């Protein structure tokens, strides 16, 4: 499965580097960073107002109410294999990815007043064309609806956090493993080659929330920007059009890991959760913007009540900072744009997920397992309920963002 830059084709890379599109040469068609601002192709200042299409390429346990069960994509996929068998599970995930985000979702977001989406990606779908087949129809709808798109490497090869959010093995091997770094670079080159002339894409978000705050992982801070430079250099060999987006260490909060800008088309992203929505909380990022004359952007926040969301969104806009709240869709909870209704029998699925995992506990798990028809019915219900037409619209959350859902 793993591909290398050599397999990607040195001749093809050289040809792509030499062949620049007319849009790039003229500086037209693409959003660009200019001083502290993002500028649209027609020369207007752009303030992003977006949402994250999480749980699509990279399922997360809490978004299925698995708060005490499987958390990472690989754990959730193993759980579904256990529930309905690997063949049925493969078909389920294929249907899931075709239905979780559709044109109807994109049309609704535009009707609410959003002007952008951030799409979290898992590296494993982009070693071949599988990920592009899933992504391309949504990009086409975003183009039709005039929604800017950020492509976010949420799950990088080897893992950039060591936690569930990047489908890691429990340690961020990306920073120690040269082979995984080469794979990351190659995948970004494949993405950039395919989309280098795609104007609806605003930019490439190279790594999501790299390096947690864990004490033993601080040693990786000094390795982050050098890795960014290598990835950027590789992307620029095939794509001079798109903005490169950089996230900081410690869950994308620590801008001290950055030096002076190393490319003339960069956007610096920060994430902030579960803190007072006050000026002091965003002051370090504003200071960075002033020091280097570069744009900054809030790429994730939320998971809070409507009043907090309202206060933070207003604070960001007061400081001329675009935003992208997390997430667009998840099960039951209202701290998102739309909620997936819990399928029938889902509580029984949750209960099994809470039992100790692993084949060493197989006897107890099999004894507590719902009947096969119950498992199948619950997951069939999930496929129905994730579709936009069956979701619940959270008007209070949308209005907290200063937007408004269209009337039914």
C-alpha positions as a printed NumPy array, in Angstrom:
array([[  0.   ,   0.   ,   0.   ],
       [  2.731,   2.463,   0.859],
       [  4.034,   4.575,  -2.009],
       [  7.227,   6.554,  -2.243],
       [  8.265,   9.71 ,  -4.019],
       [ 10.382,   7.554,  -6.331],
       [  7.284,   5.582,  -7.288],
       [  5.415,   8.844,  -7.738],
       [  7.803,   9.502, -10.602],
       [ 10.761,  11.846, -10.683],
       [ 10.12 ,  12.674, -14.324],
       [  6.487,  13.538, -13.632],
       [  7.477,  15.751, -10.717],
       [ 10.009,  17.642, -12.82 ],
       [  7.474,  18.136, -15.603],
       [  4.849,  19.407, -13.191],
       [  7.303,  21.796, -11.605],
       [  8.076,  23.304, -14.993],
       [  4.482,  23.423, -16.197],
       [  2.725,  26.299, -14.365],
       [ -0.918,  27.005, -15.027],
       [ -1.869,  30.349, -16.533],
       [ -3.966,  31.078, -13.456],
       [ -0.891,  30.767, -11.22 ],
       [  1.238,  32.936, -13.507],
       [ -1.358,  35.684, -13.461],
       [ -2.031,  35.347,  -9.74 ],
       [ -5.692,  34.788, -10.59 ],
       [ -8.285,  32.262,  -9.511],
       [ -6.906,  31.423,  -6.062],
       [ -7.249,  32.846,  -2.576],
       [ -3.865,  34.171,  -1.436],
       [ -2.254,  35.412,   1.746],
       [ -1.368,  39.1  ,   1.552],
       [  0.039,  40.682,   4.696],
       [ -2.377,  39.937,   7.528],
       [ -5.278,  39.129,   5.203],
       [ -6.629,  36.475,   2.911],
       [ -7.53 ,  37.946,  -0.47 ],
       [-10.038,  36.476,  -2.913],
       [ -9.285,  36.201,  -6.642],
       [-11.234,  39.414,  -7.293],
       [ -9.188,  41.33 ,  -4.72 ],
       [-11.572,  41.334,  -1.755],
       [-10.57 ,  40.634,   1.828],
       [-11.866,  37.247,   2.984],
       [-12.987,  36.439,   6.536],
       [-13.642,  32.714,   6.779],
       [-16.797,  31.472,   8.505],
       [-16.77 ,  27.72 ,   8.398],
       [-17.406,  24.332,   9.93 ],
       [-15.397,  21.094,  10.041],
       [-16.7  ,  18.025,   8.197],
       [-15.302,  15.718,  10.852],
       [-16.258,  12.066,  11.412],
       [-16.375,  11.454,   7.648],
       [-12.924,  10.19 ,   6.609],
       [-11.828,   9.8  ,  10.241],
       [-14.574,   8.514,  12.575],
       [-14.221,   9.4  ,  16.25 ],
       [-15.802,   7.4  ,  19.041],
       [-17.409,  10.239,  20.977],
       [-19.344,  11.332,  17.879],
       [-21.103,   7.939,  17.973],
       [-21.608,   8.206,  21.78 ],
       [-18.827,   5.654,  22.327],
       [-17.498,   7.675,  25.257],
       [-16.239,   4.54 ,  27.033],
       [-15.668,   2.375,  23.973],
       [-13.726,   2.415,  20.719],
       [-12.28 ,   5.849,  19.977],
       [ -9.931,   5.848,  16.979],
       [-10.869,   4.958,  13.39 ],
       [ -9.063,   1.608,  13.584],
       [-10.781,   0.755,  16.894],
       [-14.206,   1.697,  15.543],
       [-13.609,  -0.274,  12.348],
       [-12.563,  -3.333,  14.387],
       [-15.725,  -2.962,  16.487],
       [-17.936,  -2.88 ,  13.393],
       [-16.123,  -5.973,  12.075],
       [-17.025,  -7.668,  15.344],
       [-20.664,  -6.573,  15.053],
       [-21.465,  -7.595,  11.467],
       [-18.379,  -9.289,  10.013],
       [-15.65 ,  -7.877,   7.755],
       [-17.489,  -8.199,   4.422],
       [-20.627,  -6.456,   5.627],
       [-18.472,  -3.897,   7.432],
       [-16.612,  -3.049,   4.236],
       [-19.919,  -2.403,   2.486],
       [-21.177,  -0.362,   5.43 ],
       [-18.164,   1.963,   5.422],
       [-18.456,   2.43 ,   1.669],
       [-22.095,   3.513,   2.105],
       [-21.223,   5.569,   5.153],
       [-18.664,   7.667,   3.286],
       [-21.049,   8.183,   0.398],
       [-23.844,   9.388,   2.691],
       [-22.29 ,  11.145,   5.672],
       [-21.477,  14.234,   3.603],
       [-23.451,  14.819,   0.399],
       [-24.484,  17.679,  -1.836],
       [-27.488,  18.26 ,   0.428],
       [-25.174,  18.981,   3.381],
       [-23.119,  21.448,   1.349],
       [-26.215,  23.205,   0.011],
       [-27.571,  23.549,   3.549],
       [-24.332,  25.02 ,   4.855],
       [-24.294,  27.632,   2.126],
       [-27.937,  28.474,   2.792],
       [-27.074,  29.048,   6.468],
       [-24.411,  31.597,   5.491],
       [-21.202,  29.588,   5.915],
       [-18.55 ,  30.451,   3.327],
       [-16.073,  27.628,   3.952],
       [-15.513,  24.079,   5.174],
       [-12.474,  22.276,   6.514],
       [-12.314,  18.62 ,   5.495],
       [-10.314,  16.32 ,   7.795],
       [ -8.599,  13.539,   5.843],
       [ -7.069,  10.169,   6.699],
       [ -3.833,   9.405,   4.861],
       [ -4.797,   5.809,   4.09 ],
       [ -7.381,   6.856,   1.501],
       [ -4.825,   8.736,  -0.595],
       [ -2.221,   6.078,  -1.324],
       [ -4.456,   5.38 ,  -4.338],
       [ -7.464,   7.138,  -5.863],
       [-10.035,   5.955,  -3.311],
       [ -9.986,   9.212,  -1.365],
       [-10.287,  11.305,  -4.513],
       [-13.383,   9.377,  -5.586],
       [-14.998,  10.231,  -2.26 ],
       [-13.808,  13.827,  -2.182],
       [-14.291,  14.985,  -5.779],
       [-18.126,  15.12 ,  -5.798],
       [-18.116,  17.218,  -2.623],
       [-15.524,  19.585,  -4.046],
       [-17.717,  19.976,  -7.125],
       [-20.693,  20.858,  -4.924],
       [-18.595,  23.289,  -2.901],
       [-17.559,  24.942,  -6.156],
       [-21.195,  25.212,  -7.219],
       [-22.186,  26.647,  -3.818],
       [-19.149,  28.951,  -3.601],
       [-17.808,  27.425,  -0.397],
       [-14.034,  27.616,   0.083],
       [-12.394,  24.335,   1.104],
       [ -9.424,  23.586,   3.353],
       [ -7.978,  20.075,   3.095],
       [ -6.694,  18.98 ,   6.513],
       [ -4.347,  16.031,   7.116],
       [ -6.102,  14.931,  10.28 ],
       [ -4.584,  11.444,  10.362],
       [ -0.981,  11.433,   9.159],
       [  1.189,   8.36 ,   8.509],
       [  2.708,   7.177,  11.774],
       [  0.567,   9.64 ,  13.689],
       [  1.378,  13.185,  14.718],
       [ -0.182,  12.999,  18.216],
       [ -0.108,   9.396,  19.419],
       [ -3.807,   9.603,  20.315],
       [ -7.118,   8.511,  18.826],
       [ -7.649,  11.634,  16.728],
       [ -4.961,  10.68 ,  14.193],
       [ -5.512,   6.907,  14.328],
       [ -2.11 ,   6.432,  15.954],
       [ -0.605,   3.335,  17.491],
       [ -0.238,   5.165,  20.802],
       [  2.867,   7.187,  19.954],
       [  3.59 ,   9.91 ,  17.337],
       [  5.967,   7.87 ,  15.197],
       [  5.847,  10.438,  12.384],
       [  8.651,  12.487,  13.967],
       [ 11.021,   9.523,  14.426],
       [ 10.284,   7.438,  11.357],
       [ 11.761,   8.687,   8.096],
       [  9.658,   6.273,   6.062],
       [  6.451,   7.708,   7.494],
       [  7.653,  11.238,   6.769],
       [  8.365,  10.277,   3.163],
       [  4.886,   8.784,   2.899],
       [  3.353,  11.999,   4.261],
       [  5.293,  14.027,   1.7  ],
       [  4.298,  11.723,  -1.131],
       [  0.618,  11.819,  -0.218],
       [  0.635,  15.61 ,  -0.063],
       [  2.323,  15.673,  -3.459],
       [ -0.391,  13.402,  -4.867],
       [ -3.103,  15.658,  -3.437],
       [ -1.367,  18.793,  -4.702],
       [ -0.83 ,  17.338,  -8.156],
       [ -4.506,  16.472,  -8.495],
       [ -5.844,  19.752,  -7.15 ],
       [ -3.179,  22.28 ,  -8.141],
       [ -5.624,  24.006, -10.536],
       [ -8.718,  23.592,  -8.322],
       [ -9.69 ,  27.114,  -7.291],
       [-12.366,  26.141,  -4.749],
       [ -9.589,  24.757,  -2.513],
       [ -8.198,  27.541,  -0.376],
       [ -5.249,  25.655,   1.01 ],
       [ -3.533,  22.596,   2.436],
       [ -3.52 ,  22.155,   6.227],
       [ -0.375,  20.035,   6.595],
       [ -0.911,  18.419,  10.032],
       [ -3.792,  18.568,  12.481],
       [ -2.935,  19.408,  16.111],
       [  0.628,  18.052,  16.06 ],
       [  2.386,  17.077,  19.305],
       [  0.202,  16.95 ,  22.435],
       [  1.102,  18.73 ,  25.643],
       [  2.428,  15.467,  27.154],
       [  5.776,  16.103,  28.828],
       [  7.633,  13.266,  27.081],
       [  6.631,  14.577,  23.655],
       [  8.012,  18.107,  24.022],
       [ 11.248,  16.858,  22.446],
       [  9.449,  16.825,  19.093],
       [  8.679,  20.561,  19.09 ],
       [ 11.941,  21.434,  17.351],
       [ 11.264,  18.884,  14.602],
       [  7.894,  20.278,  13.552],
       [  8.813,  23.316,  11.48 ],
       [ 11.647,  21.512,   9.643],
       [  9.124,  18.831,   8.664],
       [  6.724,  21.542,   7.484],
       [  9.468,  23.018,   5.334],
       [ 10.139,  19.657,   3.683],
       [  6.458,  19.048,   2.972],
       [  6.021,  22.576,   1.647],
       [  9.032,  22.293,  -0.635],
       [  7.611,  19.07 ,  -2.083],
       [  4.161,  20.583,  -2.598],
       [  5.653,  23.651,  -4.262],
       [  7.352,  21.376,  -6.789],
       [  3.892,  20.541,  -8.173],
       [  1.627,  23.346,  -6.938],
       [  2.478,  27.027,  -6.559],
       [ -1.172,  28.035,  -6.354],
       [ -2.501,  27.122,  -2.939],
       [ -1.975,  28.484,   0.551],
       [  0.053,  26.299,   2.921],
       [ -1.558,  26.17 ,   6.37 ],
       [  0.557,  25.512,   9.455],
       [ -0.659,  24.333,  12.846],
       [  1.369,  24.718,  16.011],
       [  2.52 ,  22.194,  18.603],
       [  0.615,  21.254,  21.762],
       [ -2.741,  20.663,  20.074],
       [ -2.158,  23.686,  17.816],
       [ -1.755,  26.235,  20.609],
       [  2.004,  26.891,  20.89 ],
       [  3.15 ,  29.35 ,  18.214],
       [  6.586,  29.548,  19.875],
       [  7.632,  26.63 ,  17.642],
       [  7.482,  28.917,  14.584],
       [ 10.23 ,  31.128,  13.239],
       [  9.865,  33.709,  10.499],
       [  7.661,  32.678,   7.544],
       [  9.491,  30.444,   5.049],
       [  7.014,  30.751,   2.155],
       [  5.204,  33.75 ,   0.7  ],
       [  1.75 ,  32.139,   0.858],
       [  1.244,  30.877,   4.416],
       [ -1.712,  30.886,   6.803],
       [ -1.089,  30.18 ,  10.505],
       [ -3.839,  28.233,  12.269],
       [ -4.651,  27.883,  15.956],
       [ -7.218,  25.841,  17.91 ],
       [ -8.811,  26.813,  21.218],
       [-11.231,  24.785,  23.331],
       [-12.649,  24.969,  26.85 ],
       [-11.25 ,  28.281,  28.027],
       [-12.75 ,  31.681,  28.842],
       [-13.639,  33.4  ,  25.539],
       [-11.524,  36.452,  26.347],
       [ -8.976,  38.645,  24.597],
       [ -6.158,  37.239,  26.726],
       [ -6.733,  33.762,  25.271],
       [ -6.083,  34.863,  21.697],
       [ -3.469,  37.543,  22.403],
       [ -0.432,  35.321,  21.561],
       [ -1.799,  34.637,  18.077],
       [ -2.607,  38.277,  17.425],
       [  0.899,  39.214,  18.542],
       [  2.328,  36.646,  16.119],
       [  0.251,  38.12 ,  13.312],
       [  1.573,  41.589,  14.079],
       [  5.192,  40.465,  14.419],
       [  5.372,  38.683,  11.072],
       [  2.596,  40.4  ,   9.097],
       [  0.85 ,  37.11 ,   8.285],
       [ -2.783,  35.949,   8.416],
       [ -4.051,  33.774,  11.261],
       [ -7.143,  31.582,  11.44 ],
       [ -9.094,  29.672,  14.096],
       [ -9.376,  26.208,  12.546],
       [-11.179,  24.43 ,  15.388],
       [-13.194,  25.347,  18.449],
       [-16.611,  24.666,  19.918],
       [-17.851,  21.574,  21.776],
       [-19.513,  24.015,  24.157],
       [-22.88 ,  25.632,  24.829],
       [-24.44 ,  28.184,  22.516],
       [-23.651,  31.15 ,  24.74 ],
       [-19.934,  30.32 ,  24.793],
       [-19.91 ,  29.766,  21.034],
       [-21.594,  33.14 ,  20.528],
       [-19.098,  34.964,  22.719],
       [-16.067,  33.362,  21.09 ],
       [-17.267,  33.857,  17.511],
       [-17.933,  37.526,  18.252],
       [-14.507,  37.916,  19.874],
       [-12.797,  36.403,  16.847],
       [-14.604,  38.64 ,  14.395],
       [-13.916,  41.694,  16.543],
       [-10.232,  40.85 ,  16.104],
       [-10.548,  40.191,  12.375],
       [ -9.958,  36.44 ,  12.736],
       [-11.817,  33.963,  10.57 ],
       [-13.122,  30.779,  12.163],
       [-14.112,  27.156,  11.524],
       [-15.993,  25.546,  14.419],
       [-15.956,  21.808,  15.197],
       [-17.901,  19.81 ,  14.144],
       [-20.639,  20.022,  11.524],
       [-22.382,  16.784,  12.484],
       [-22.356,  14.229,  15.317],
       [-24.801,  11.972,  17.125],
       [-27.501,  13.428,  19.399],
       [-25.61 ,  16.325,  20.998],
       [-26.559,  19.871,  19.971],
       [-23.081,  21.464,  20.016],
       [-22.862,  21.192,  16.232],
       [-24.726,  22.393,  13.152],
       [-26.864,  19.27 ,  12.743],
       [-27.284,  16.201,  14.94 ],
       [-27.591,  12.566,  13.915],
       [-30.546,  10.94 ,  15.662],
       [-29.553,   7.865,  17.666],
       [-30.692,   4.741,  15.77 ],
       [-32.905,   2.117,  17.333],
       [-30.936,  -0.412,  19.392],
       [-27.94 ,   1.94 ,  19.548],
       [-27.831,   1.748,  23.356],
       [-27.166,  -1.989,  23.05 ],
       [-24.298,  -1.296,  20.664],
       [-22.86 ,   1.265,  23.087],
       [-23.107,  -1.243,  25.959],
       [-21.085,  -3.825,  24.066],
       [-18.502,  -1.213,  23.164],
       [-18.016,  -0.386,  26.833],
       [-16.916,  -3.917,  27.68 ],
       [-13.191,  -4.599,  27.823],
       [-11.957,  -4.953,  24.258],
       [ -9.74 ,  -7.644,  22.793],
       [ -9.886, -11.373,  22.147],
       [ -8.727, -12.007,  25.7  ],
       [-12.205, -10.927,  26.749],
       [-14.018, -12.722,  23.92 ],
       [-16.141, -14.997,  26.115],
       [-17.681, -12.091,  28.022],
       [-18.144,  -9.989,  24.891],
       [-19.853, -12.827,  23.024],
       [-22.111, -13.474,  26.014],
       [-23.116,  -9.809,  26.133],
       [-23.43 ,  -9.392,  22.395],
       [-26.791,  -8.259,  20.938],
       [-28.412, -10.699,  18.515],
       [-27.118, -10.552,  14.95 ],
       [-30.33 ,  -9.026,  13.618],
       [-30.119,  -6.306,  16.29 ],
       [-26.553,  -5.444,  15.306],
       [-27.516,  -5.276,  11.647],
       [-30.616,  -3.203,  12.344],
       [-28.667,  -0.698,  14.446],
       [-26.039,  -0.148,  11.768],
       [-28.622,   0.013,   8.986],
       [-30.347,   2.665,  11.07 ],
       [-27.06 ,   4.541,  11.359],
       [-26.704,   4.664,   7.571],
       [-30.197,   6.123,   7.312],
       [-29.856,   8.61 ,  10.148],
       [-26.56 ,  10.159,   9.003],
       [-28.23 ,  11.423,   5.833],
       [-28.94 ,  15.139,   5.969],
       [-32.688,  14.758,   5.434],
       [-32.908,  12.719,   8.651],
       [-30.696,  14.968,  10.812],
       [-31.894,  17.477,  13.398],
       [-30.962,  21.098,  12.73 ],
       [-29.578,  22.955,  15.765],
       [-30.922,  26.457,  15.209],
       [-29.531,  27.852,  18.461],
       [-25.988,  26.78 ,  17.594],
       [-26.201,  28.199,  14.082],
       [-27.567,  31.503,  15.362],
       [-24.803,  31.633,  17.984],
       [-22.373,  31.764,  15.062],
       [-24.225,  34.787,  13.698],
       [-25.824,  32.729,  10.923],
       [-29.346,  31.477,  10.298],
       [-30.7  ,  28.175,   9.027],
       [-33.21 ,  28.386,   6.192],
       [-36.804,  27.662,   7.06 ],
       [-37.955,  24.138,   6.306]])
